Amino acid sequence: MDGEVGAIAGWTHQWDKSWDRKEHVMDLRGQRVVVIGGTSGIGLAVAEGAAREGAVVVVASRRQASVDAALERLPGSAEGHVLDATHEAAVRGFFEGIGGFDHLVYTAGEPLLLENLAETSVARARRFLDTRLWGAYTAVKYGAGSIREGGSVVLTTGTAGRRPMPGTTAAAALCGAMESLTRALALELAPLRVNVVSPGVVRTELWRELPETGREGLFRSSAESLPVGRVGEPADVAEAYLYLMRGGYSTGSVVTVDGGGLLV
């Protein structure tokens, strides 16, 4: 009997310790969040959401004007840096310079490449993958060592990998690669958590290369087909990144935020 009581007491103690850890990771207050691609669209929405929860945010983007505009919207504690995620030396220097942090979010990307295979330049397809795939790979390679215990990496993919359409060969290849990369990193970097968010159609600057009439037509037709009756906004998707930063029991996961697009 005494042995059973002791075992229960020990189990309860471990539960209490585990619960304390859970309470800690469910709160972003006082944590430092680095968002590469954090000056517009989903990335900026993530930075704003993390800042509202009390995190200190560091945003990085390729253009100084974008960094300056983002800092005007973020709290005074925020930092902004110009960074071309396709340049390995620049990425390495960026992480060497910013010091330790708790979460790395990668949302950087070129405008969506939506072209039929016969019309797509291979060089352009490679550039599309450079920022979104190899940029993320490089950021994790050089940033993971600076992430504090209990921290995480959250990457970005899309639904084209699971629901491709004509004209999405480059996008589908990217999305499949990002999901596989996430699972491999989650194992290799454990106990550091690595997850990926998969947005559907979201109203961001990434659609800017489509003519306005075509872009609005796409949004309208997508809204009519989706169970939620509308396309996504950056703030909708940002909630998934915030959850994955807080949620200490998630790793190797793909969190889809698509308004039900994979169902229809």
Short mmCIF file of N, CA, C and O in Angstrom, two decimals, residues 113-114 128-129 157-165 167-179:
data_model
loop_
_atom_site.label_atom_id
_atom_site.label_comp_id
_atom_site.label_asym_id
_atom_site.label_seq_id
_atom_site.Cartn_x
_atom_site.Cartn_y
_atom_site.Cartn_z
N LEU A 113 3.41 31.92 -58.13
CA LEU A 113 3.70 31.57 -59.52
C LEU A 113 2.60 30.66 -60.03
O LEU A 113 2.54 29.48 -59.67
N LEU A 114 1.72 31.22 -60.84
CA LEU A 114 0.56 30.48 -61.36
C LEU A 114 0.62 30.52 -62.88
O LEU A 114 0.12 31.44 -63.52
N PHE A 128 11.35 31.18 -57.45
CA PHE A 128 10.19 31.01 -56.59
C PHE A 128 10.52 30.06 -55.43
O PHE A 128 10.18 30.31 -54.27
N LEU A 129 11.22 28.97 -55.74
CA LEU A 129 11.60 28.03 -54.70
C LEU A 129 12.74 28.56 -53.83
O LEU A 129 12.86 28.19 -52.66
N THR A 157 3.51 26.73 -45.77
CA THR A 157 3.30 25.99 -47.01
C THR A 157 1.99 26.47 -47.64
O THR A 157 1.68 27.66 -47.58
N GLY A 158 1.23 25.59 -48.24
CA GLY A 158 -0.04 25.96 -48.85
C GLY A 158 -0.79 24.70 -49.25
O GLY A 158 -0.23 23.59 -49.21
N THR A 159 -2.01 24.86 -49.64
CA THR A 159 -2.85 23.69 -49.94
C THR A 159 -2.62 23.11 -51.33
O THR A 159 -3.16 22.06 -51.65
N ALA A 160 -1.81 23.77 -52.15
CA ALA A 160 -1.59 23.26 -53.52
C ALA A 160 -0.93 21.90 -53.54
O ALA A 160 -1.09 21.14 -54.50
N GLY A 161 -0.18 21.57 -52.49
CA GLY A 161 0.46 20.27 -52.44
C GLY A 161 -0.54 19.13 -52.32
O GLY A 161 -0.30 18.02 -52.80
N ARG A 162 -1.66 19.39 -51.65
CA ARG A 162 -2.69 18.35 -51.47
C ARG A 162 -3.88 18.54 -52.40
O ARG A 162 -4.67 17.62 -52.58
N ARG A 163 -4.01 19.74 -52.95
CA ARG A 163 -5.13 20.00 -53.87
C ARG A 163 -4.61 20.81 -55.05
O ARG A 163 -4.97 21.98 -55.23
N PRO A 164 -3.72 20.22 -55.87
CA PRO A 164 -3.17 20.98 -57.00
C PRO A 164 -4.21 21.21 -58.08
O PRO A 164 -5.20 20.48 -58.19
N MET A 165 -3.97 22.26 -58.84
CA MET A 165 -4.82 22.59 -59.99
C MET A 165 -3.89 22.86 -61.17
O MET A 165 -2.69 23.10 -60.98
N GLY A 167 -1.70 24.77 -63.63
CA GLY A 167 -1.03 26.04 -63.44
C GLY A 167 -0.34 26.19 -62.10
O GLY A 167 0.18 27.26 -61.79
N THR A 168 -0.35 25.13 -61.29
CA THR A 168 0.25 25.23 -59.96
C THR A 168 1.41 24.27 -59.77
O THR A 168 1.70 23.85 -58.65
N THR A 169 2.11 23.91 -60.84
CA THR A 169 3.17 22.91 -60.71
C THR A 169 4.25 23.37 -59.73
O THR A 169 4.69 22.60 -58.87
N ALA A 170 4.71 24.61 -59.86
CA ALA A 170 5.77 25.10 -58.96
C ALA A 170 5.25 25.21 -57.54
O ALA A 170 5.93 24.83 -56.58
N ALA A 171 4.04 25.72 -57.38
CA ALA A 171 3.46 25.87 -56.05
C ALA A 171 3.23 24.51 -55.39
O ALA A 171 3.50 24.32 -54.19
N ALA A 172 2.75 23.53 -56.16
CA ALA A 172 2.51 22.21 -55.60
C ALA A 172 3.82 21.55 -55.18
O ALA A 172 3.90 20.89 -54.13
N ALA A 173 4.85 21.71 -56.01
CA ALA A 173 6.16 21.15 -55.66
C ALA A 173 6.68 21.78 -54.38
O ALA A 173 7.21 21.08 -53.49
N LEU A 174 6.53 23.07 -54.26
CA LEU A 174 6.97 23.77 -53.04
C LEU A 174 6.22 23.25 -51.82
O LEU A 174 6.84 22.95 -50.79
N CYS A 175 4.91 23.16 -51.91
CA CYS A 175 4.11 22.79 -50.74
C CYS A 175 4.42 21.38 -50.27
O CYS A 175 4.54 21.13 -49.06
N GLY A 176 4.58 20.46 -51.20
CA GLY A 176 4.95 19.11 -50.81
C GLY A 176 6.31 19.08 -50.14
O GLY A 176 6.52 18.38 -49.14
N ALA A 177 7.25 19.86 -50.67
CA ALA A 177 8.59 19.90 -50.09
C ALA A 177 8.57 20.49 -48.69
O ALA A 177 9.27 20.00 -47.79
N MET A 178 7.78 21.54 -48.47
CA MET A 178 7.74 22.18 -47.16
C MET A 178 7.16 21.26 -46.10
O MET A 178 7.64 21.23 -44.95
N GLU A 179 6.15 20.48 -46.45
CA GLU A 179 5.58 19.56 -45.47
C GLU A 179 6.58 18.47 -45.11
O GLU A 179 6.74 18.12 -43.93
#
